[in-house]
Amino acid sequence: MLKFKKIILILAFAPFVSAQKNTGERAKWFVDDRLGMFIHWGVYSSAEGVWKGEELRNNNQYAEWIQYRNRISKPEYLTLLDRFDWESIDPEEWVILAKESGMKYITLTAKHHDGFALWESQSSDYNIYNKSNKGRDIVKELSEACKKHGLKMGLYYSHWIDWEDDRSWDHTKEVYGINYKNYDKYWQEKVIPQMTELLTNYGEISIIWFDMWIHHSRTVVSKEQLFQLKNLIRKLQPNCLINSRLGLSIEEDNDVDFRTLGDNQLGKEKYEYPWQTPATIAHSWGYNSRQDKWKSTSTILKSMIGNVSLNGNLMLNIGPRADGSLPYEALSRLNDLGDWLKKNGNSIYGSEAFDLRTNLHDWGTLTYKEINNNKHYIFLHVFNWPLNRVLKLTGISSEPKKIYSLSDTEMNSLNFKHKTVLTEIKLPKNPFDKYVSVIVLEYDKKPIAIKGLVAESVEGGYSLNLENYDFISGNGKINESKRYGTIPKNILVQKKQILKWKIFISEPGEYNVDSSYSFQENNDGGNISFEINDIELKQKFKSTGKTVGEPLQNWVIDNFNSNKLGSFKIKKSGVYQVTLVLEPNDKPLKWQWLWIKSKK
Ligand code: GLC
C-alpha cells in the first residue's frame, strides 16, 4: 500500500519544465536538473597537496595548482603518475556515486591548467593514455558510464592557461612577457584540435565548462579566438552548453548558455537566465590530504536550496584520490545529500524562484514549481523550526488547497489558517527532517505574491531595518557593519530622513515599539517619530554613550541602544504602513532598527 502511494506522489509532480524566463531551448534541461557533480582529478591528485615535504604554497589549498604554486618542473611533475593505483581507478564508481547523491550531470576536468589531457589525445602526447603507459582514456570511460547510468556528461577544459605548452599562458608571463603569435599557435595547434577531438570522439557532450574567470578584455585571449572556439562547439555539438567562464559574459553574448559565479560564491539575487555556483565540500578542488574545513551537510543543502530559490544551480565538487577513492567526509555528505533528495527532490528539480524578496522569512526559504499551468506548488524549506510550532508564511494572498510535508509519502494534511496575506501552519514538535524539512503548499492557480511586506520573525515580532524598507527619502548615508559587526549596519542622518515599511498585523491588540540608534550628544535632542494608522509616537533622541568592542585594544565604539518609543493599539487585522521620521536637527544620529511586538 505504501509503495503504491509513493508512485502517486512521484507522478503527481512529473513531468516538469521550468518556467524560468530567459532560458534558451538548449539550457532547459540544465535549469530543471539544478544539481551536478564536478570532478577534479588529474596528475596533481597523487600529490595530495604536498610536494617534497612542503605543503601547498597558497592558503586557498587548491591542490590542483601545486605544480604552479610549488614551482615543480615538468619532468618531475609527471613522476606523480607513479603513485596512481590503476587497478582500482574506475570512473563508473564516480558516476554511480553522483547518481545516488541526486546529481543529474557530471563535469570532469578533461584538461586542467596543468595542460595534461585525461584522454587519448592525438594532438598532444601530454596525456594519460601515453604518459601513464596504461592505455586508459578516462574521458571515454566516464562517457560510457554516464550513458549507462543515464547522466549527462560535461567536460572542463582549461583554454587560456596551460602550464605544459610554453607558448601558452601562465601567470609568470606577467614578468617575462607573452608572445601573441606563439599564443595563437598554441590555440590553433592544441586548443582547437583537442576540442575537436573531445566533441567528435566521445558521443554527446552536454557542457563544455571553461575556466577563465577574468573577462577576455583583460587577458591574453582575443575575442576572435573565443568566437572561433564557440563556433566550433556550436558546429560539432549544437546542443552542448557553454558557460560564461569562456571569457564572455552572458550579458555581452546571450549565446553563452549559463553564467558561472565565482568559486563557492552563492547567489545573492535572482537572475532570469541560467546560472550556477561551482562549490567544494571543503575548500580544495583536487584531493588535498591537509584540508580539514569540511562543510556540514546542512550547509551544503542550504547552499543548494538558496541558489534554487534564486533560479540558480549548484555543481558540487569531489576530488578523488589517485586510486579513485574519496575520503569519508566527502562520501558521508554525498550520502546525506542523496537521502535528502530522494525524499525532498521535488522542491529542487524543476523548481525555481518565487516572486518574493530573498531573506523575507527568518525560518528559511522557498521555491516554486508549476506543472502544465494548472498545478502550483510552493515549497517551504525550514532551516529554523519555530519553538512555538507555528510557521508563518507572509506575502501570498492566495489560499492553499492543501499543505503537507514533502517527505510524507501519505501526504497527510497539516492544519493551517489563511488570512489576507498570511498562511499559518501548525507544526508537530519534531522537524520532518534532521537537516531541512520541506513543506508543500498546493494551489489551483498561480499563487499571487504581495511584495514589499516585512514578515514576522519566528520570535513573534517585526524587525524593520535597512534591509527591508519599502520607501526611503533623505540624504542619510548607509554604513555597512564594521569591526566584525560590533558596529552594526546603520544610517547616518543629520537632516530629515523618512523610511517606510509595510506589515501585516493578523491579531488586533496592543503592540510595543522599540528603536535602536546611536546618539552621541550629551543631552537629549532632535525628534524620532513613529506613525502607524494615524497614531503617532514621538520623542527626543536619548544620549546613548560609548562601549568597548574588545579589551585592551583601544577599541571604543558608539553604543547602539534599544529605546522604548511607546505602544499602539490596532482594532482590525490588515496591512499597515509604518512611517519613521528622523529629525536630529543637524546633530549626527546613527539609526539602526525598529522592533514591533505584540504586548501579549
Ligand atoms: C578556479 C581554479 C581552478 C578550479 C576552478 C573551479 O578557477 O583555478 O583550479 O578548477 O576554479 O571553479
Coordinates of C-alpha atoms and ligand atoms in Angstrom, one line a residue:
M1 CA 0.0 0.0 0.0
L2 CA 2.8 2.4 1.0
K3 CA 4.6 1.6 -2.3
F4 CA 1.6 2.4 -4.3
K5 CA 1.2 5.8 -2.6
K6 CA 4.8 6.6 -3.3
I7 CA 4.2 6.2 -7.0
I8 CA 1.3 8.5 -6.9
L9 CA 3.4 11.2 -5.2
I10 CA 6.1 10.9 -7.9
L11 CA 3.6 11.0 -10.8
A12 CA 1.8 14.0 -9.2
F13 CA 4.9 16.1 -9.7
A14 CA 6.2 14.9 -13.1
P15 CA 6.9 16.0 -15.8
F16 CA 8.2 19.5 -15.1
V17 CA 9.7 22.1 -17.3
S18 CA 10.8 25.2 -15.5
A19 CA 9.1 28.4 -16.4
Q20 CA 12.3 30.4 -15.7
K21 CA 12.5 33.2 -18.3
N22 CA 15.5 33.9 -20.5
T23 CA 16.5 30.3 -20.6
G24 CA 17.4 29.2 -24.1
E25 CA 16.0 25.9 -25.5
R26 CA 19.4 24.2 -25.1
A27 CA 19.6 25.0 -21.4
K28 CA 16.1 23.9 -20.4
W29 CA 17.4 20.5 -19.0
F30 CA 20.1 22.3 -17.1
V31 CA 17.7 24.6 -15.3
D32 CA 15.5 21.7 -14.5
D33 CA 18.3 19.4 -13.2
R34 CA 19.7 22.0 -10.8
L35 CA 22.4 19.8 -9.3
G36 CA 25.5 18.4 -10.8
M37 CA 28.8 16.9 -9.8
F38 CA 32.2 18.5 -10.6
I39 CA 35.2 16.1 -10.6
H40 CA 38.7 17.5 -10.2
W41 CA 41.1 14.6 -10.9
G42 CA 44.4 14.5 -12.6
V43 CA 48.2 14.2 -12.1
Y44 CA 48.0 16.5 -9.1
S45 CA 45.7 14.1 -7.3
S46 CA 48.5 11.9 -6.1
A47 CA 50.5 14.9 -4.6
E48 CA 47.6 15.3 -2.2
G49 CA 48.6 18.9 -1.6
V50 CA 52.2 18.3 -0.6
W51 CA 55.4 18.4 -2.6
K52 CA 58.8 17.1 -1.2
G53 CA 57.5 17.5 2.3
E54 CA 56.2 21.1 1.8
E55 CA 52.6 21.9 1.8
L56 CA 50.9 23.8 -0.9
R57 CA 52.2 27.4 -1.2
N58 CA 48.8 29.1 -1.0
N59 CA 46.3 29.3 1.7
N60 CA 43.4 28.6 -0.6
Q61 CA 44.6 24.9 -0.6
Y62 CA 43.8 24.4 -4.3
A63 CA 45.7 21.2 -4.7
E64 CA 45.3 21.1 -8.4
W65 CA 47.6 24.2 -8.5
I66 CA 50.5 22.5 -6.8
Q67 CA 52.7 22.4 -10.0
Y68 CA 52.5 26.1 -10.4
R69 CA 52.5 27.1 -6.7
N70 CA 55.4 24.9 -5.6
R71 CA 57.3 25.5 -8.8
I72 CA 57.5 21.9 -9.9
S73 CA 59.4 21.2 -13.1
K74 CA 57.5 19.5 -15.9
P75 CA 59.5 16.2 -15.8
E76 CA 59.3 16.0 -12.1
Y77 CA 55.6 16.7 -12.2
L78 CA 54.9 13.5 -14.2
T79 CA 56.6 11.3 -11.6
L80 CA 53.4 11.8 -9.6
L81 CA 51.8 9.3 -12.1
D82 CA 53.9 6.6 -10.4
R83 CA 51.6 6.8 -7.4
F84 CA 48.4 6.0 -9.3
D85 CA 46.6 2.8 -8.5
W86 CA 45.3 1.9 -11.9
E87 CA 43.7 -1.3 -10.7
S88 CA 41.3 0.4 -8.5
I89 CA 40.5 3.5 -10.6
D90 CA 37.0 3.1 -12.0
P91 CA 35.1 6.2 -13.3
E92 CA 31.9 4.2 -13.2
E93 CA 32.1 4.4 -9.4
W94 CA 32.0 8.2 -9.6
V95 CA 29.0 8.1 -11.9
I96 CA 27.1 5.7 -9.5
L97 CA 28.0 8.0 -6.6
A98 CA 26.8 11.1 -8.5
K99 CA 23.5 9.4 -9.3
E100 CA 23.0 8.1 -5.8
S101 CA 23.7 11.6 -4.5
G102 CA 20.9 13.1 -6.6
M103 CA 23.1 14.7 -9.2
K104 CA 22.0 14.8 -12.8
Y105 CA 25.2 15.6 -14.7
I106 CA 28.9 15.3 -14.2
T107 CA 31.7 17.7 -15.3
L108 CA 35.2 16.2 -15.4
T109 CA 38.4 18.1 -15.6
A110 CA 39.4 16.7 -19.0
K111 CA 42.3 19.2 -19.1
H112 CA 43.1 21.4 -16.2
H113 CA 45.6 24.2 -16.0
D114 CA 48.5 21.7 -16.0
G115 CA 47.7 21.0 -19.6
F116 CA 47.5 17.2 -19.1
A117 CA 44.8 15.5 -21.1
L118 CA 42.7 12.8 -19.4
W119 CA 42.0 11.2 -22.8
E120 CA 44.0 9.7 -25.7
S121 CA 44.7 12.9 -27.4
Q122 CA 46.0 12.8 -30.9
S123 CA 47.1 16.4 -30.9
S124 CA 49.2 16.3 -27.8
D125 CA 51.0 13.3 -26.3
Y126 CA 50.9 15.0 -22.9
N127 CA 48.0 12.8 -22.0
I128 CA 47.1 10.0 -19.6
Y129 CA 47.0 7.3 -22.3
N130 CA 50.6 7.9 -23.3
K131 CA 52.3 9.1 -20.2
S132 CA 51.0 6.5 -17.8
N133 CA 51.5 3.7 -20.3
K134 CA 48.3 2.1 -19.1
G135 CA 46.2 2.7 -22.2
R136 CA 43.5 4.4 -20.1
D137 CA 41.2 7.0 -21.6
I138 CA 39.3 8.4 -18.6
V139 CA 37.0 10.7 -20.7
K140 CA 35.9 7.6 -22.7
E141 CA 35.4 5.5 -19.6
L142 CA 33.4 8.3 -18.0
S143 CA 31.3 8.9 -21.1
E144 CA 30.4 5.2 -21.3
A145 CA 29.5 5.1 -17.6
C146 CA 27.4 8.2 -17.9
K147 CA 25.5 6.8 -20.8
K148 CA 24.9 3.5 -19.0
H149 CA 23.5 5.2 -15.9
G150 CA 21.6 8.0 -17.7
L151 CA 23.6 11.0 -16.6
K152 CA 24.8 13.9 -18.8
M153 CA 28.5 14.5 -19.2
G154 CA 30.3 17.8 -19.3
L155 CA 33.9 18.5 -19.7
Y156 CA 36.1 21.1 -18.1
Y157 CA 38.7 22.4 -20.4
S158 CA 41.4 25.0 -19.4
H159 CA 41.7 27.0 -22.6
W160 CA 43.6 30.1 -21.6
I161 CA 46.1 28.6 -19.0
D162 CA 48.3 25.7 -20.0
W163 CA 51.4 25.0 -18.0
E164 CA 52.7 22.3 -20.3
D165 CA 52.7 24.3 -23.5
D166 CA 55.4 27.0 -23.4
R167 CA 53.5 29.0 -26.0
S168 CA 50.5 29.3 -23.7
W169 CA 49.9 31.5 -20.7
D170 CA 50.8 31.1 -17.1
H171 CA 51.0 33.9 -14.5
T172 CA 54.8 34.0 -14.9
K173 CA 54.3 35.6 -18.3
E174 CA 53.4 38.8 -16.4
V175 CA 57.1 39.0 -15.7
Y176 CA 58.6 37.6 -18.8
G177 CA 56.0 38.8 -21.4
I178 CA 53.8 36.9 -23.8
N179 CA 54.3 36.4 -27.5
Y180 CA 50.9 36.7 -29.1
K181 CA 51.9 34.9 -32.3
N182 CA 53.0 31.9 -30.2
Y183 CA 49.9 32.1 -28.2
D184 CA 47.8 31.8 -31.3
K185 CA 49.9 28.8 -32.4
Y186 CA 49.1 27.1 -29.0
W187 CA 45.5 28.0 -29.6
Q188 CA 45.4 26.6 -33.2
E189 CA 47.6 23.6 -32.6
K190 CA 46.4 22.5 -29.1
V191 CA 43.1 24.1 -28.1
I192 CA 41.2 23.8 -31.3
P193 CA 42.4 20.3 -32.2
Q194 CA 41.8 19.0 -28.7
M195 CA 38.4 20.5 -28.5
T196 CA 37.6 18.9 -31.9
E197 CA 38.6 15.5 -30.5
L198 CA 36.5 15.9 -27.4
L199 CA 33.5 17.0 -29.4
T200 CA 33.9 14.2 -32.0
N201 CA 35.0 11.1 -30.3
Y202 CA 33.0 10.8 -27.1
G203 CA 29.4 10.9 -28.1
E204 CA 27.1 13.6 -26.7
I205 CA 28.9 16.2 -24.6
S206 CA 26.3 18.3 -22.6
I207 CA 28.6 21.0 -21.3
I208 CA 32.0 22.4 -22.1
W209 CA 33.0 24.1 -18.9
F210 CA 35.6 26.8 -19.4
D211 CA 37.6 28.4 -16.6
M212 CA 38.7 31.9 -17.5
W213 CA 37.4 33.8 -14.5
I214 CA 38.6 37.1 -15.9
H215 CA 36.9 38.9 -18.8
H216 CA 38.7 38.4 -22.1
S217 CA 39.5 42.1 -22.5
R218 CA 41.9 41.7 -19.6
T219 CA 43.6 38.5 -20.7
V220 CA 45.8 37.2 -23.5
V221 CA 42.9 35.6 -25.3
S222 CA 41.2 37.6 -28.1
K223 CA 37.5 37.8 -28.7
E224 CA 38.1 36.3 -32.1
Q225 CA 39.8 33.2 -30.6
L226 CA 36.9 32.8 -28.2
F227 CA 34.3 33.1 -31.0
Q228 CA 36.3 30.6 -33.0
L229 CA 36.1 28.2 -30.1
K230 CA 32.4 28.8 -29.5
N231 CA 31.6 28.4 -33.2
L232 CA 33.4 25.1 -33.2
I233 CA 31.3 23.8 -30.3
R234 CA 28.1 25.1 -32.0
K235 CA 29.1 23.3 -35.2
L236 CA 30.2 20.0 -33.8
Q237 CA 27.6 19.7 -30.9
P238 CA 24.8 22.2 -31.3
N239 CA 23.2 21.1 -28.1
C240 CA 26.2 21.5 -25.9
L241 CA 26.1 24.2 -23.2
I242 CA 28.9 26.7 -22.8
N243 CA 29.5 28.6 -19.5
S244 CA 30.4 32.3 -19.1
R245 CA 34.0 31.4 -18.0
L246 CA 34.6 31.1 -21.7
G247 CA 35.5 34.7 -21.0
L248 CA 32.4 36.3 -22.5
S249 CA 29.7 37.4 -20.1
I250 CA 26.1 36.3 -20.7
E251 CA 25.1 40.0 -20.8
E252 CA 27.5 40.6 -23.7
D253 CA 26.7 37.5 -25.6
N254 CA 23.4 35.9 -24.9
D255 CA 24.5 32.8 -26.9
V256 CA 26.5 31.9 -23.8
D257 CA 24.2 29.4 -22.1
F258 CA 24.8 30.0 -18.4
R259 CA 26.7 32.1 -16.0
T260 CA 29.2 30.6 -13.6
L261 CA 29.6 32.6 -10.4
G262 CA 32.9 32.7 -8.5
D263 CA 34.2 29.6 -6.8
N264 CA 31.9 28.9 -3.8
Q265 CA 30.1 32.1 -4.4
L266 CA 26.4 31.6 -3.7
G267 CA 23.6 33.6 -5.2
K268 CA 22.5 36.8 -3.6
E269 CA 19.9 38.0 -6.1
K270 CA 17.6 36.4 -8.6
Y271 CA 18.6 36.1 -12.2
E272 CA 16.2 35.1 -15.0
Y273 CA 19.0 33.5 -17.1
P274 CA 20.5 30.1 -16.0
W275 CA 23.4 30.4 -13.6
Q276 CA 25.5 28.1 -11.4
T277 CA 27.8 28.0 -8.4
P278 CA 30.8 25.7 -8.5
A279 CA 31.2 24.6 -4.9
T280 CA 33.5 22.4 -2.9
I281 CA 32.7 20.2 0.1
A282 CA 35.8 21.5 2.0
H283 CA 37.9 24.0 0.1
S284 CA 40.3 22.4 -2.4
W285 CA 39.1 21.1 -5.7
G286 CA 41.7 18.5 -6.3
Y287 CA 42.3 16.0 -3.4
N288 CA 44.2 17.6 -0.6
S289 CA 45.2 15.5 2.4
R290 CA 45.7 18.5 4.6
Q291 CA 42.3 20.1 4.3
D292 CA 40.0 19.9 7.3
K293 CA 37.4 22.6 6.9
W294 CA 34.6 20.3 5.8
K295 CA 31.2 22.0 5.2
S296 CA 28.3 20.3 7.1
T297 CA 25.5 18.6 5.2
S298 CA 23.1 21.3 6.2
T299 CA 25.5 24.0 4.9
I300 CA 25.6 22.2 1.5
L301 CA 21.8 21.7 1.5
K302 CA 21.2 25.4 2.3
S303 CA 23.6 26.4 -0.5
M304 CA 21.7 24.3 -3.0
I305 CA 18.3 25.4 -1.8
G306 CA 19.3 29.1 -1.6
N307 CA 20.6 29.0 -5.2
V308 CA 17.4 27.3 -6.5
S309 CA 15.3 29.9 -4.6
L310 CA 17.1 32.5 -6.9
N311 CA 16.8 30.4 -10.1
G312 CA 20.4 29.1 -9.7
N313 CA 22.1 25.7 -9.8
L314 CA 24.8 24.1 -7.7
M315 CA 27.7 21.9 -9.0
L316 CA 29.3 20.2 -6.1
N317 CA 32.9 19.0 -6.5
I318 CA 34.6 15.8 -5.5
G319 CA 38.4 15.4 -5.6
P320 CA 39.1 11.7 -5.8
R321 CA 42.5 10.3 -4.7
A322 CA 45.0 8.7 -7.1
D323 CA 43.2 5.4 -6.5
G324 CA 39.8 6.8 -7.4
S325 CA 38.5 6.7 -3.8
L326 CA 37.1 9.5 -1.8
P327 CA 37.6 10.5 1.9
Y328 CA 34.8 9.6 4.3
E329 CA 34.0 13.2 4.9
A330 CA 33.1 13.7 1.3
L331 CA 31.2 10.4 1.0
S332 CA 29.1 10.9 4.1
R333 CA 27.9 14.3 2.9
L334 CA 27.1 13.0 -0.5
N335 CA 25.1 10.1 1.0
D336 CA 23.2 12.6 3.2
L337 CA 22.5 14.7 0.2
G338 CA 21.2 11.8 -1.8
D339 CA 19.0 10.6 1.0
W340 CA 17.6 14.1 1.4
L341 CA 16.9 14.5 -2.3
K342 CA 15.2 11.1 -2.5
K343 CA 12.6 12.4 -0.1
N344 CA 12.6 16.1 -1.0
G345 CA 14.0 16.4 -4.5
N346 CA 10.7 17.7 -5.9
S347 CA 11.4 21.1 -4.2
I348 CA 14.7 21.3 -6.2
Y349 CA 14.4 19.6 -9.6
G350 CA 12.3 21.6 -11.9
S351 CA 11.7 24.2 -9.2
E352 CA 12.6 27.9 -9.3
A353 CA 12.4 31.2 -7.6
F354 CA 9.1 32.7 -6.4
D355 CA 8.4 36.3 -6.7
L356 CA 9.1 37.4 -3.1
R357 CA 12.1 39.1 -1.5
T358 CA 15.1 36.8 -0.6
N359 CA 15.5 36.6 3.1
L360 CA 11.9 37.6 3.7
H361 CA 11.4 34.8 6.3
D362 CA 13.9 34.1 9.0
W363 CA 12.8 30.4 9.2
G364 CA 14.1 29.5 5.8
T365 CA 13.5 30.0 2.1
L366 CA 11.0 28.9 -0.6
T367 CA 11.0 27.6 -4.1
Y368 CA 8.2 27.3 -6.6
K369 CA 7.1 24.8 -9.2
E370 CA 4.3 24.9 -11.8
I371 CA 3.1 21.9 -13.8
N372 CA 1.2 22.3 -17.0
N373 CA -0.1 25.6 -15.8
N374 CA -2.7 24.0 -13.6
K375 CA -0.7 22.7 -10.6
H376 CA 1.2 25.1 -8.5
Y377 CA 3.4 24.3 -5.5
I378 CA 5.3 26.4 -3.1
F379 CA 7.9 24.6 -1.1
L380 CA 8.9 25.9 2.3
H381 CA 12.4 24.9 3.4
V382 CA 12.5 25.3 7.1
F383 CA 16.1 25.8 8.4
N384 CA 14.8 27.0 11.8
W385 CA 11.9 25.1 13.3
P386 CA 9.8 27.6 15.3
L387 CA 9.7 27.0 19.0
N388 CA 6.0 27.8 19.1
R389 CA 5.4 25.3 16.3
V390 CA 3.6 27.8 14.1
L391 CA 5.1 28.5 10.7
K392 CA 4.1 31.9 9.2
L393 CA 4.3 32.4 5.5
T394 CA 3.8 36.1 4.6
G395 CA 3.3 37.6 1.2
I396 CA 1.0 35.2 -0.6
S397 CA -2.6 36.3 -0.9
S398 CA -3.9 33.0 -2.4
E399 CA -5.3 30.4 -0.1
P400 CA -3.6 27.0 -0.5
K401 CA -5.6 23.9 -1.2
K402 CA -3.6 21.6 0.8
I403 CA -0.4 21.6 2.9
Y404 CA 1.7 18.6 3.8
S405 CA 5.3 17.5 4.5
L406 CA 7.2 16.7 1.2
S407 CA 8.8 13.7 2.9
D408 CA 5.5 12.2 4.0
T409 CA 4.6 9.6 1.4
E410 CA 1.0 9.6 2.6
M411 CA 0.7 13.4 2.2
N412 CA -1.2 13.8 5.5
S413 CA -2.6 17.3 5.7
L414 CA -1.2 19.8 8.1
N415 CA -3.6 22.2 9.7
F416 CA -3.4 25.8 8.6
K417 CA -5.2 29.1 8.7
H418 CA -5.1 31.6 5.9
K419 CA -5.8 35.3 6.4
T420 CA -5.3 38.0 3.7
V421 CA -1.5 37.6 3.1
L422 CA -0.6 35.3 5.9
T423 CA -0.7 31.5 5.9
E424 CA -0.1 30.0 9.4
I425 CA 0.8 26.3 9.5
K426 CA 0.6 24.2 12.6
L427 CA 3.7 22.1 13.0
P428 CA 4.4 19.0 15.1
K429 CA 7.1 19.1 17.8
N430 CA 9.8 17.5 15.8
P431 CA 11.0 18.6 12.4
F432 CA 10.2 16.3 9.5
D433 CA 13.8 16.0 8.5
K434 CA 17.0 16.1 10.5
Y435 CA 18.6 18.7 8.2
V436 CA 16.0 20.7 6.4
S437 CA 12.3 20.0 6.4
V438 CA 10.2 20.8 3.3
I439 CA 6.6 21.7 3.5
V440 CA 4.4 21.7 0.3
L441 CA 1.6 24.2 -0.3
E442 CA -0.6 23.2 -3.2
Y443 CA -2.6 25.9 -5.1
D444 CA -5.1 25.7 -8.0
K445 CA -3.9 28.8 -9.7
K446 CA -0.5 30.6 -9.7
P447 CA -0.2 32.0 -6.1
I448 CA -0.3 35.8 -6.0
A449 CA 2.7 37.5 -4.4
I450 CA 2.2 40.7 -2.5
K451 CA 5.5 42.4 -2.5
G452 CA 7.1 44.9 -0.1
L453 CA 5.9 43.3 3.2
V454 CA 8.1 42.6 6.2
A455 CA 7.4 39.1 7.6
E456 CA 7.0 38.4 11.3
S457 CA 10.1 36.7 12.8
V458 CA 9.9 33.3 14.4
E459 CA 10.3 35.1 17.7
G460 CA 7.0 36.9 17.0
G461 CA 7.8 40.5 16.2
Y462 CA 8.7 42.6 13.2
S463 CA 12.2 43.8 12.6
L464 CA 12.0 46.9 10.4
N465 CA 15.5 47.8 9.2
L466 CA 17.8 48.9 6.4
E467 CA 17.4 45.7 4.5
N468 CA 13.7 45.6 4.2
Y469 CA 12.2 49.1 3.9
D470 CA 9.7 49.9 1.2
F471 CA 10.5 53.6 0.8
I472 CA 13.3 55.9 1.7
S473 CA 13.9 59.7 1.3
G474 CA 16.5 62.0 2.7
N475 CA 20.3 62.3 2.4
G476 CA 21.3 59.8 5.1
K477 CA 24.3 57.7 4.4
I478 CA 24.1 53.9 4.9
N479 CA 27.1 52.5 6.6
E480 CA 27.8 48.8 6.3
S481 CA 28.6 46.9 9.6
K482 CA 32.3 47.3 10.7
R483 CA 34.7 45.8 13.2
Y484 CA 33.4 42.3 12.9
G485 CA 29.8 43.5 13.2
T486 CA 30.3 45.2 16.6
I487 CA 29.4 48.4 14.8
P488 CA 26.1 47.4 13.2
K489 CA 24.8 48.5 9.8
N490 CA 23.3 51.9 10.2
I491 CA 22.2 55.1 8.5
L492 CA 24.0 58.3 9.4
V493 CA 21.4 61.1 9.5
Q494 CA 21.7 64.9 10.2
K495 CA 18.7 66.3 8.4
K496 CA 15.2 64.9 8.0
Q497 CA 15.1 61.2 7.0
I498 CA 12.0 59.2 6.2
L499 CA 11.7 55.5 6.0
K500 CA 8.5 53.4 5.4
W501 CA 7.7 49.7 5.7
K502 CA 4.6 47.5 5.3
I503 CA 3.5 44.9 7.7
F504 CA 0.5 42.6 8.0
I505 CA -1.0 42.5 11.5
S506 CA -3.2 39.5 11.9
E507 CA -4.1 39.8 15.6
P508 CA -5.8 43.0 16.8
G509 CA -4.4 44.2 20.1
E510 CA -1.6 46.4 21.7
Y511 CA 1.9 46.5 20.3
N512 CA 5.2 47.8 21.7
V513 CA 7.6 49.8 19.6
D514 CA 11.4 50.0 20.2
S515 CA 14.1 51.6 18.2
S516 CA 17.9 51.1 18.2
Y517 CA 20.2 54.0 17.4
S518 CA 23.3 55.8 18.5
F519 CA 23.2 59.5 19.5
Q520 CA 26.4 60.8 20.8
E521 CA 25.2 64.2 22.1
N522 CA 25.4 64.8 25.9
N523 CA 21.8 65.9 26.1
D524 CA 18.7 64.5 24.5
G525 CA 17.7 66.3 21.3
G526 CA 16.0 66.2 17.9
N527 CA 13.0 64.1 17.2
I528 CA 12.1 60.5 16.4
S529 CA 8.6 59.9 15.3
F530 CA 6.8 56.6 14.5
E531 CA 3.5 56.5 12.8
I532 CA 1.0 53.7 12.1
N533 CA -2.7 54.1 11.2
D534 CA -2.9 57.8 12.3
I535 CA -1.2 57.0 15.6
E536 CA 2.0 58.9 16.3
L537 CA 4.7 58.1 18.9
K538 CA 7.2 60.9 19.2
Q539 CA 10.1 61.6 21.5
K540 CA 13.6 63.1 21.6
F541 CA 16.7 61.1 20.9
K542 CA 18.4 59.9 24.0
S543 CA 22.1 60.1 24.5
T544 CA 23.5 56.5 24.1
G545 CA 27.1 56.8 25.1
K546 CA 30.0 54.5 24.4
T547 CA 31.0 50.9 24.8
V548 CA 34.2 48.9 24.3
G549 CA 34.5 46.3 21.5
E550 CA 37.5 44.3 22.6
P551 CA 39.5 44.6 25.8
L552 CA 42.8 46.5 25.9
Q553 CA 42.8 47.4 22.3
N554 CA 41.8 51.0 22.4
W555 CA 38.6 49.9 20.8
V556 CA 35.9 52.3 22.0
I557 CA 32.8 52.4 19.8
D558 CA 29.5 54.2 19.9
N559 CA 26.6 52.4 21.7
F560 CA 23.6 51.4 19.7
N561 CA 20.8 51.0 22.3
S562 CA 17.2 49.9 22.1
N563 CA 14.9 52.7 23.2
K564 CA 11.2 52.3 24.0
L565 CA 9.1 54.6 21.8
G566 CA 5.7 53.5 23.3
S567 CA 2.8 51.3 22.2
F568 CA -0.2 51.5 19.9
K569 CA -3.5 49.6 19.5
I570 CA -4.8 48.0 16.4
K571 CA -8.5 47.2 16.2
K572 CA -8.6 45.3 12.8
S573 CA -6.3 42.9 11.2
G574 CA -4.8 44.1 7.9
V575 CA -1.8 45.5 6.0
Y576 CA -0.5 48.7 7.7
Q577 CA 2.1 51.2 6.7
V578 CA 4.8 52.2 9.2
T579 CA 6.5 55.5 8.8
L580 CA 9.6 56.6 10.7
V581 CA 10.7 60.3 10.6
L582 CA 14.2 61.0 12.0
E583 CA 15.0 64.7 12.7
P584 CA 18.2 65.0 14.6
N585 CA 18.4 68.8 13.9
D586 CA 22.0 68.8 12.4
K587 CA 23.4 66.5 15.1
P588 CA 24.8 63.2 13.9
L589 CA 22.5 60.3 14.5
K590 CA 23.1 56.7 13.5
W591 CA 19.9 54.8 13.2
Q592 CA 19.6 51.0 13.1
W593 CA 16.2 49.4 13.5
L594 CA 12.6 49.4 14.7
W595 CA 11.1 46.4 16.6
I596 CA 7.3 45.9 16.9
K597 CA 5.9 43.2 19.1
S598 CA 2.6 42.3 20.5
K599 CA 2.2 43.1 24.2
K600 CA 0.7 39.6 24.8
Ligands
GLC1 C1 39.4 28.2 -10.3 C2 40.7 27.4 -10.2 C3 40.6 26.0 -10.5 C4 39.3 25.4 -10.3 C5 38.1 26.2 -10.6 C6 36.8 25.6 -10.2 O1 39.2 28.8 -11.4 O2 41.7 28.0 -11.0 O3 41.7 25.3 -10.0 O4 39.2 24.4 -11.2 O5 38.3 27.5 -10.1 O6 35.7 26.5 -10.3

